[in-house]
Amino acid sequence: MAKIVFHGQSCIELVAANGTRILVDPFLTGNPRADVEASHFEDRLDYVLLTHGHGDHTADAWDLLTRTGATLVGTYEIVTYAGEVHGIENAHPMHIGGGWDFPFGRVKMTIALHGGKIDGPNAAGYTTQPAGFVVELDGTRVYLAGDTALTRDMELLRDQVDVALLPIGDNFTMGPEDAARAVDMIRPNMAIPIHYGTWEMIDVDPNQFVRAVGDLAEVRVLEPGDALNL
Ligand code: NI
Ligand code: MN
């Protein structure tokens, strides 16, 4: 049985039944709500998935990838940046609309409407397109929306997703009302709010999201450190 662990902001750990450990958007150093430090993942890390280049998604990525030898999965531009600037060669480039069958399951890269800057040293010239992922893990399809506005393209995910992790923090991404409209478009069985409460600018009460979703889907509000078996 696959497992999801929330580590604050958009940092999500996915663990497959066979032990494969995947970390999405590692932001632990400097994350006031993170429950663990980056070193927590040093004993085993197989994949790092990056939705986009902003620091609240990539803070620990380059260092963790270098130290653990995990495989980076991201856009062509992010993978090129990681290789040329940080010397990270264990990487799999993808782009929006494309899918790939990894040993743990299929990953498809989805549209996100957001900013494309890559935060990090010597990142000029590596601007990317932000993205989301649908990760199939032990038969469960998990949608990690990344940082995004509500977009009608989400209708294309209807009935393709079992669990949807959606940003609700407003200001930089969808707020709780728009995230609930995304649930209405996608119709997952379960929705999990992310990317809120880390700082004042995204200090949103997740119960607003719970109320707005109503009975469209089961909503699970996770505190940093909470794990959920899929
Ligand atoms: Ni962002
Ligand atoms: Mn963000």
PDB file of C-alpha atoms and ligand atoms in Angstrom:
ATOM      1  CA  MET A   1       0.000   0.000   0.000  1.00  0.00           C
ATOM      2  CA  ALA A   2       1.360   3.388  -0.981  1.00  0.00           C
ATOM      3  CA  LYS A   3       1.727   6.156   1.559  1.00  0.00           C
ATOM      4  CA  ILE A   4       1.644   9.972   1.403  1.00  0.00           C
ATOM      5  CA  VAL A   5       3.441  12.060   4.027  1.00  0.00           C
ATOM      6  CA  PHE A   6       2.941  15.829   4.175  1.00  0.00           C
ATOM      7  CA  HIS A   7       5.949  17.918   5.218  1.00  0.00           C
ATOM      8  CA  GLY A   8       4.510  21.443   4.927  1.00  0.00           C
ATOM      9  CA  GLN A   9       3.966  23.865   1.998  1.00  0.00           C
ATOM     10  CA  SER A  10       4.053  21.592  -1.099  1.00  0.00           C
ATOM     11  CA  CYS A  11       6.613  19.103   0.151  1.00  0.00           C
ATOM     12  CA  ILE A  12       5.091  15.655  -0.250  1.00  0.00           C
ATOM     13  CA  GLU A  13       6.727  12.299   0.342  1.00  0.00           C
ATOM     14  CA  LEU A  14       5.322   9.357  -1.599  1.00  0.00           C
ATOM     15  CA  VAL A  15       6.338   5.863  -0.555  1.00  0.00           C
ATOM     16  CA  ALA A  16       5.435   2.894  -2.742  1.00  0.00           C
ATOM     17  CA  ALA A  17       4.586  -0.499  -1.321  1.00  0.00           C
ATOM     18  CA  ASN A  18       7.992  -1.786  -2.452  1.00  0.00           C
ATOM     19  CA  GLY A  19       9.737   0.992  -0.510  1.00  0.00           C
ATOM     20  CA  THR A  20      10.499   3.367  -3.385  1.00  0.00           C
ATOM     21  CA  ARG A  21      10.741   6.805  -1.802  1.00  0.00           C
ATOM     22  CA  ILE A  22       9.788   9.867  -3.846  1.00  0.00           C
ATOM     23  CA  LEU A  23      10.012  13.432  -2.616  1.00  0.00           C
ATOM     24  CA  VAL A  24       8.042  16.181  -4.346  1.00  0.00           C
ATOM     25  CA  ASP A  25       9.059  19.851  -4.034  1.00  0.00           C
ATOM     26  CA  PRO A  26      11.544  19.496  -1.141  1.00  0.00           C
ATOM     27  CA  PHE A  27      11.321  22.668   0.956  1.00  0.00           C
ATOM     28  CA  LEU A  28      12.509  21.860   4.465  1.00  0.00           C
ATOM     29  CA  THR A  29      15.361  24.283   5.111  1.00  0.00           C
ATOM     30  CA  GLY A  30      13.710  27.636   5.809  1.00  0.00           C
ATOM     31  CA  ASN A  31      10.210  26.180   5.912  1.00  0.00           C
ATOM     32  CA  PRO A  32       8.748  27.343   9.250  1.00  0.00           C
ATOM     33  CA  ARG A  33       6.193  24.497   9.230  1.00  0.00           C
ATOM     34  CA  ALA A  34       8.411  21.604   8.117  1.00  0.00           C
ATOM     35  CA  ASP A  35       8.351  18.649  10.527  1.00  0.00           C
ATOM     36  CA  VAL A  36      11.701  17.201   9.461  1.00  0.00           C
ATOM     37  CA  GLU A  37      15.079  18.397   8.213  1.00  0.00           C
ATOM     38  CA  ALA A  38      16.434  17.497   4.797  1.00  0.00           C
ATOM     39  CA  SER A  39      18.780  14.954   6.418  1.00  0.00           C
ATOM     40  CA  HIS A  40      15.661  12.869   7.215  1.00  0.00           C
ATOM     41  CA  PHE A  41      15.771  11.659   3.598  1.00  0.00           C
ATOM     42  CA  GLU A  42      19.457  10.789   3.403  1.00  0.00           C
ATOM     43  CA  ASP A  43      19.042   7.131   4.362  1.00  0.00           C
ATOM     44  CA  ARG A  44      16.968   6.513   1.249  1.00  0.00           C
ATOM     45  CA  LEU A  45      15.748   8.728  -1.545  1.00  0.00           C
ATOM     46  CA  ASP A  46      14.983   7.354  -5.001  1.00  0.00           C
ATOM     47  CA  TYR A  47      13.326  10.248  -6.862  1.00  0.00           C
ATOM     48  CA  VAL A  48      12.875  14.004  -6.480  1.00  0.00           C
ATOM     49  CA  LEU A  49      10.008  15.524  -8.469  1.00  0.00           C
ATOM     50  CA  LEU A  50      10.004  19.295  -8.993  1.00  0.00           C
ATOM     51  CA  THR A  51       6.861  21.073 -10.170  1.00  0.00           C
ATOM     52  CA  HIS A  52       8.701  24.351 -10.825  1.00  0.00           C
ATOM     53  CA  GLY A  53      11.748  26.366  -9.880  1.00  0.00           C
ATOM     54  CA  HIS A  54      10.611  28.591  -7.027  1.00  0.00           C
ATOM     55  CA  GLY A  55      12.562  28.376  -3.785  1.00  0.00           C
ATOM     56  CA  ASP A  56       9.620  27.153  -1.703  1.00  0.00           C
ATOM     57  CA  HIS A  57       9.680  24.009  -3.896  1.00  0.00           C
ATOM     58  CA  THR A  58      13.376  23.546  -4.660  1.00  0.00           C
ATOM     59  CA  ALA A  59      15.193  24.755  -1.519  1.00  0.00           C
ATOM     60  CA  ASP A  60      16.736  21.384  -0.631  1.00  0.00           C
ATOM     61  CA  ALA A  61      16.538  19.779  -4.064  1.00  0.00           C
ATOM     62  CA  TRP A  62      20.049  20.357  -5.428  1.00  0.00           C
ATOM     63  CA  ASP A  63      21.741  19.361  -2.181  1.00  0.00           C
ATOM     64  CA  LEU A  64      19.579  16.267  -1.599  1.00  0.00           C
ATOM     65  CA  LEU A  65      20.012  15.117  -5.195  1.00  0.00           C
ATOM     66  CA  THR A  66      23.781  15.513  -4.927  1.00  0.00           C
ATOM     67  CA  ARG A  67      24.025  13.721  -1.589  1.00  0.00           C
ATOM     68  CA  THR A  68      21.598  10.858  -2.204  1.00  0.00           C
ATOM     69  CA  GLY A  69      22.020  10.188  -5.927  1.00  0.00           C
ATOM     70  CA  ALA A  70      18.241  10.207  -6.322  1.00  0.00           C
ATOM     71  CA  THR A  71      16.845  10.751  -9.820  1.00  0.00           C
ATOM     72  CA  LEU A  72      15.512  14.213 -10.589  1.00  0.00           C
ATOM     73  CA  VAL A  73      12.244  14.391 -12.530  1.00  0.00           C
ATOM     74  CA  GLY A  74      11.344  17.827 -13.863  1.00  0.00           C
ATOM     75  CA  THR A  75      10.995  19.936 -16.965  1.00  0.00           C
ATOM     76  CA  TYR A  76      13.772  19.944 -19.534  1.00  0.00           C
ATOM     77  CA  GLU A  77      14.857  23.399 -18.311  1.00  0.00           C
ATOM     78  CA  ILE A  78      15.044  22.390 -14.638  1.00  0.00           C
ATOM     79  CA  VAL A  79      16.947  19.203 -15.497  1.00  0.00           C
ATOM     80  CA  THR A  80      19.352  21.197 -17.691  1.00  0.00           C
ATOM     81  CA  TYR A  81      19.899  23.713 -14.872  1.00  0.00           C
ATOM     82  CA  ALA A  82      20.505  20.935 -12.336  1.00  0.00           C
ATOM     83  CA  GLY A  83      23.019  19.289 -14.650  1.00  0.00           C
ATOM     84  CA  GLU A  84      24.925  22.318 -15.873  1.00  0.00           C
ATOM     85  CA  VAL A  85      25.024  24.309 -12.639  1.00  0.00           C
ATOM     86  CA  HIS A  86      24.873  21.648  -9.906  1.00  0.00           C
ATOM     87  CA  GLY A  87      26.431  18.679 -11.728  1.00  0.00           C
ATOM     88  CA  ILE A  88      23.341  16.511 -11.172  1.00  0.00           C
ATOM     89  CA  GLU A  89      23.352  13.936 -13.960  1.00  0.00           C
ATOM     90  CA  ASN A  90      20.902  11.413 -12.600  1.00  0.00           C
ATOM     91  CA  ALA A  91      17.815  13.029 -14.057  1.00  0.00           C
ATOM     92  CA  HIS A  92      14.830  12.442 -16.280  1.00  0.00           C
ATOM     93  CA  PRO A  93      13.567  15.444 -18.269  1.00  0.00           C
ATOM     94  CA  MET A  94       9.914  15.653 -19.229  1.00  0.00           C
ATOM     95  CA  HIS A  95       7.527  18.310 -20.401  1.00  0.00           C
ATOM     96  CA  ILE A  96       3.898  19.260 -20.136  1.00  0.00           C
ATOM     97  CA  GLY A  97       1.497  16.719 -21.578  1.00  0.00           C
ATOM     98  CA  GLY A  98       4.057  13.945 -21.626  1.00  0.00           C
ATOM     99  CA  GLY A  99       4.040  10.783 -19.541  1.00  0.00           C
ATOM    100  CA  TRP A 100       6.705   8.204 -18.713  1.00  0.00           C
ATOM    101  CA  ASP A 101       6.587   4.756 -17.172  1.00  0.00           C
ATOM    102  CA  PHE A 102       9.040   4.753 -14.276  1.00  0.00           C
ATOM    103  CA  PRO A 103       9.783   1.516 -12.401  1.00  0.00           C
ATOM    104  CA  PHE A 104       7.413   2.684  -9.617  1.00  0.00           C
ATOM    105  CA  GLY A 105       4.625   3.750 -11.995  1.00  0.00           C
ATOM    106  CA  ARG A 106       3.592   6.276 -14.599  1.00  0.00           C
ATOM    107  CA  VAL A 107       4.178  10.004 -14.220  1.00  0.00           C
ATOM    108  CA  LYS A 108       2.414  12.540 -16.415  1.00  0.00           C
ATOM    109  CA  MET A 109       3.269  16.217 -16.415  1.00  0.00           C
ATOM    110  CA  THR A 110       0.302  18.573 -16.353  1.00  0.00           C
ATOM    111  CA  ILE A 111      -0.341  22.248 -17.011  1.00  0.00           C
ATOM    112  CA  ALA A 112       0.058  24.814 -14.248  1.00  0.00           C
ATOM    113  CA  LEU A 113      -0.463  28.559 -14.562  1.00  0.00           C
ATOM    114  CA  HIS A 114       2.239  30.240 -12.508  1.00  0.00           C
ATOM    115  CA  GLY A 115       5.737  31.778 -12.681  1.00  0.00           C
ATOM    116  CA  GLY A 116       8.718  30.208 -14.381  1.00  0.00           C
ATOM    117  CA  LYS A 117      11.786  31.578 -12.586  1.00  0.00           C
ATOM    118  CA  ILE A 118      14.288  29.094 -11.229  1.00  0.00           C
ATOM    119  CA  ASP A 119      15.629  30.185  -7.835  1.00  0.00           C
ATOM    120  CA  GLY A 120      19.242  29.245  -7.273  1.00  0.00           C
ATOM    121  CA  PRO A 121      22.770  30.287  -8.167  1.00  0.00           C
ATOM    122  CA  ASN A 122      23.561  31.019 -11.829  1.00  0.00           C
ATOM    123  CA  ALA A 123      19.970  30.367 -12.904  1.00  0.00           C
ATOM    124  CA  ALA A 124      19.792  33.117 -15.530  1.00  0.00           C
ATOM    125  CA  GLY A 125      18.670  31.659 -18.855  1.00  0.00           C
ATOM    126  CA  TYR A 126      16.995  28.613 -17.328  1.00  0.00           C
ATOM    127  CA  THR A 127      13.450  29.971 -16.976  1.00  0.00           C
ATOM    128  CA  THR A 128      10.951  27.119 -17.130  1.00  0.00           C
ATOM    129  CA  GLN A 129       7.269  26.442 -17.519  1.00  0.00           C
ATOM    130  CA  PRO A 130       5.656  25.509 -14.186  1.00  0.00           C
ATOM    131  CA  ALA A 131       3.881  22.166 -14.093  1.00  0.00           C
ATOM    132  CA  GLY A 132       2.005  19.616 -12.050  1.00  0.00           C
ATOM    133  CA  PHE A 133       2.180  15.812 -11.979  1.00  0.00           C
ATOM    134  CA  VAL A 134      -0.170  12.870 -12.022  1.00  0.00           C
ATOM    135  CA  VAL A 135       1.764  10.059 -10.328  1.00  0.00           C
ATOM    136  CA  GLU A 136       0.428   6.515 -10.489  1.00  0.00           C
ATOM    137  CA  LEU A 137       1.580   4.645  -7.428  1.00  0.00           C
ATOM    138  CA  ASP A 138       0.453   1.091  -6.696  1.00  0.00           C
ATOM    139  CA  GLY A 139      -2.726   1.714  -8.672  1.00  0.00           C
ATOM    140  CA  THR A 140      -3.606   5.060  -7.070  1.00  0.00           C
ATOM    141  CA  ARG A 141      -3.479   8.144  -9.275  1.00  0.00           C
ATOM    142  CA  VAL A 142      -2.197  11.120  -7.292  1.00  0.00           C
ATOM    143  CA  TYR A 143      -2.465  14.619  -8.769  1.00  0.00           C
ATOM    144  CA  LEU A 144       0.097  17.085  -7.446  1.00  0.00           C
ATOM    145  CA  ALA A 145      -1.132  20.334  -8.965  1.00  0.00           C
ATOM    146  CA  GLY A 146       1.972  22.410  -8.242  1.00  0.00           C
ATOM    147  CA  ASP A 147       1.496  26.147  -7.875  1.00  0.00           C
ATOM    148  CA  THR A 148      -1.329  27.060 -10.192  1.00  0.00           C
ATOM    149  CA  ALA A 149      -4.331  29.203 -10.862  1.00  0.00           C
ATOM    150  CA  LEU A 150      -7.644  27.556 -11.517  1.00  0.00           C
ATOM    151  CA  THR A 151      -7.670  26.625 -15.187  1.00  0.00           C
ATOM    152  CA  ARG A 152     -10.314  25.000 -17.306  1.00  0.00           C
ATOM    153  CA  ASP A 153      -7.641  22.549 -18.482  1.00  0.00           C
ATOM    154  CA  MET A 154      -8.230  20.773 -15.166  1.00  0.00           C
ATOM    155  CA  GLU A 155     -11.415  19.410 -16.726  1.00  0.00           C
ATOM    156  CA  LEU A 156      -9.128  17.173 -18.786  1.00  0.00           C
ATOM    157  CA  LEU A 157      -8.215  15.397 -15.530  1.00  0.00           C
ATOM    158  CA  ARG A 158     -11.816  14.472 -14.794  1.00  0.00           C
ATOM    159  CA  ASP A 159     -12.042  10.856 -13.632  1.00  0.00           C
ATOM    160  CA  GLN A 160      -8.270  10.461 -14.156  1.00  0.00           C
ATOM    161  CA  VAL A 161      -7.355  11.203 -10.530  1.00  0.00           C
ATOM    162  CA  ASP A 162      -8.016   9.391  -7.249  1.00  0.00           C
ATOM    163  CA  VAL A 163      -6.320  11.818  -4.859  1.00  0.00           C
ATOM    164  CA  ALA A 164      -5.824  15.527  -5.677  1.00  0.00           C
ATOM    165  CA  LEU A 165      -3.339  17.688  -3.768  1.00  0.00           C
ATOM    166  CA  LEU A 166      -4.309  21.284  -4.493  1.00  0.00           C
ATOM    167  CA  PRO A 167      -2.867  24.619  -3.407  1.00  0.00           C
ATOM    168  CA  ILE A 168      -5.386  26.684  -1.433  1.00  0.00           C
ATOM    169  CA  GLY A 169      -3.199  29.473  -0.027  1.00  0.00           C
ATOM    170  CA  ASP A 170      -4.463  32.189  -2.377  1.00  0.00           C
ATOM    171  CA  ASN A 171      -2.303  35.193  -3.360  1.00  0.00           C
ATOM    172  CA  PHE A 172       0.276  33.133  -5.330  1.00  0.00           C
ATOM    173  CA  THR A 173      -2.062  30.257  -6.316  1.00  0.00           C
ATOM    174  CA  MET A 174      -5.692  29.221  -6.182  1.00  0.00           C
ATOM    175  CA  GLY A 175      -7.516  30.157  -3.024  1.00  0.00           C
ATOM    176  CA  PRO A 176      -9.930  27.798  -1.249  1.00  0.00           C
ATOM    177  CA  GLU A 177     -12.945  28.690  -3.416  1.00  0.00           C
ATOM    178  CA  ASP A 178     -11.113  28.170  -6.710  1.00  0.00           C
ATOM    179  CA  ALA A 179      -9.489  24.993  -5.386  1.00  0.00           C
ATOM    180  CA  ALA A 180     -12.981  23.694  -4.617  1.00  0.00           C
ATOM    181  CA  ARG A 181     -14.002  24.525  -8.204  1.00  0.00           C
ATOM    182  CA  ALA A 182     -10.970  22.482  -9.319  1.00  0.00           C
ATOM    183  CA  VAL A 183     -12.324  19.558  -7.271  1.00  0.00           C
ATOM    184  CA  ASP A 184     -15.648  19.983  -9.052  1.00  0.00           C
ATOM    185  CA  MET A 185     -13.876  19.781 -12.431  1.00  0.00           C
ATOM    186  CA  ILE A 186     -11.587  16.856 -11.557  1.00  0.00           C
ATOM    187  CA  ARG A 187     -13.878  14.823  -9.289  1.00  0.00           C
ATOM    188  CA  PRO A 188     -11.199  12.938  -7.338  1.00  0.00           C
ATOM    189  CA  ASN A 189     -12.260  10.644  -4.517  1.00  0.00           C
ATOM    190  CA  MET A 190     -10.110  12.583  -2.091  1.00  0.00           C
ATOM    191  CA  ALA A 191      -8.722  16.128  -1.960  1.00  0.00           C
ATOM    192  CA  ILE A 192      -5.830  17.332   0.217  1.00  0.00           C
ATOM    193  CA  PRO A 193      -5.123  21.063   0.636  1.00  0.00           C
ATOM    194  CA  ILE A 194      -1.482  22.192   0.403  1.00  0.00           C
ATOM    195  CA  HIS A 195       0.528  25.423  -0.007  1.00  0.00           C
ATOM    196  CA  TYR A 196      -1.117  27.407   2.792  1.00  0.00           C
ATOM    197  CA  GLY A 197      -0.345  28.534   6.323  1.00  0.00           C
ATOM    198  CA  THR A 198       3.412  28.768   5.823  1.00  0.00           C
ATOM    199  CA  TRP A 199       3.509  32.566   5.899  1.00  0.00           C
ATOM    200  CA  GLU A 200       1.060  35.388   6.497  1.00  0.00           C
ATOM    201  CA  MET A 201       0.544  35.963   2.758  1.00  0.00           C
ATOM    202  CA  ILE A 202      -0.915  32.484   2.332  1.00  0.00           C
ATOM    203  CA  ASP A 203      -2.467  32.123   5.782  1.00  0.00           C
ATOM    204  CA  VAL A 204      -5.746  30.508   4.765  1.00  0.00           C
ATOM    205  CA  ASP A 205      -8.006  28.419   7.014  1.00  0.00           C
ATOM    206  CA  PRO A 206      -8.284  24.963   5.390  1.00  0.00           C
ATOM    207  CA  ASN A 207     -11.832  24.676   6.735  1.00  0.00           C
ATOM    208  CA  GLN A 208     -12.836  27.211   4.075  1.00  0.00           C
ATOM    209  CA  PHE A 209     -11.742  24.607   1.532  1.00  0.00           C
ATOM    210  CA  VAL A 210     -13.498  21.798   3.410  1.00  0.00           C
ATOM    211  CA  ARG A 211     -16.758  23.768   3.418  1.00  0.00           C
ATOM    212  CA  ALA A 212     -16.453  24.818  -0.245  1.00  0.00           C
ATOM    213  CA  VAL A 213     -15.835  21.221  -1.396  1.00  0.00           C
ATOM    214  CA  GLY A 214     -18.824  19.957   0.564  1.00  0.00           C
ATOM    215  CA  ASP A 215     -19.699  16.449  -0.565  1.00  0.00           C
ATOM    216  CA  LEU A 216     -17.900  16.658  -3.938  1.00  0.00           C
ATOM    217  CA  ALA A 217     -14.995  14.678  -2.438  1.00  0.00           C
ATOM    218  CA  GLU A 218     -13.580  13.537   0.874  1.00  0.00           C
ATOM    219  CA  VAL A 219     -11.189  16.240   2.131  1.00  0.00           C
ATOM    220  CA  ARG A 220      -8.261  15.286   4.342  1.00  0.00           C
ATOM    221  CA  VAL A 221      -6.485  18.169   6.078  1.00  0.00           C
ATOM    222  CA  LEU A 222      -2.954  17.038   6.923  1.00  0.00           C
ATOM    223  CA  GLU A 223      -0.643  18.645   9.461  1.00  0.00           C
ATOM    224  CA  PRO A 224       3.087  18.534   8.675  1.00  0.00           C
ATOM    225  CA  GLY A 225       4.231  15.039   9.624  1.00  0.00           C
ATOM    226  CA  ASP A 226       0.845  13.419   8.993  1.00  0.00           C
ATOM    227  CA  ALA A 227       0.876  10.279   6.862  1.00  0.00           C
ATOM    228  CA  LEU A 228      -1.955   8.791   4.884  1.00  0.00           C
ATOM    229  CA  ASN A 229      -2.183   5.271   3.503  1.00  0.00           C
ATOM    230  CA  LEU A 230      -3.650   5.156   0.026  1.00  0.00           C
TER     231      LEU A 230
HETATM  232 NI    NI B   1       5.760  29.023  -6.951  1.00  0.00          NI
HETATM  233 MN    MN B   2       5.039  28.032  -4.096  1.00  0.00          MN
END
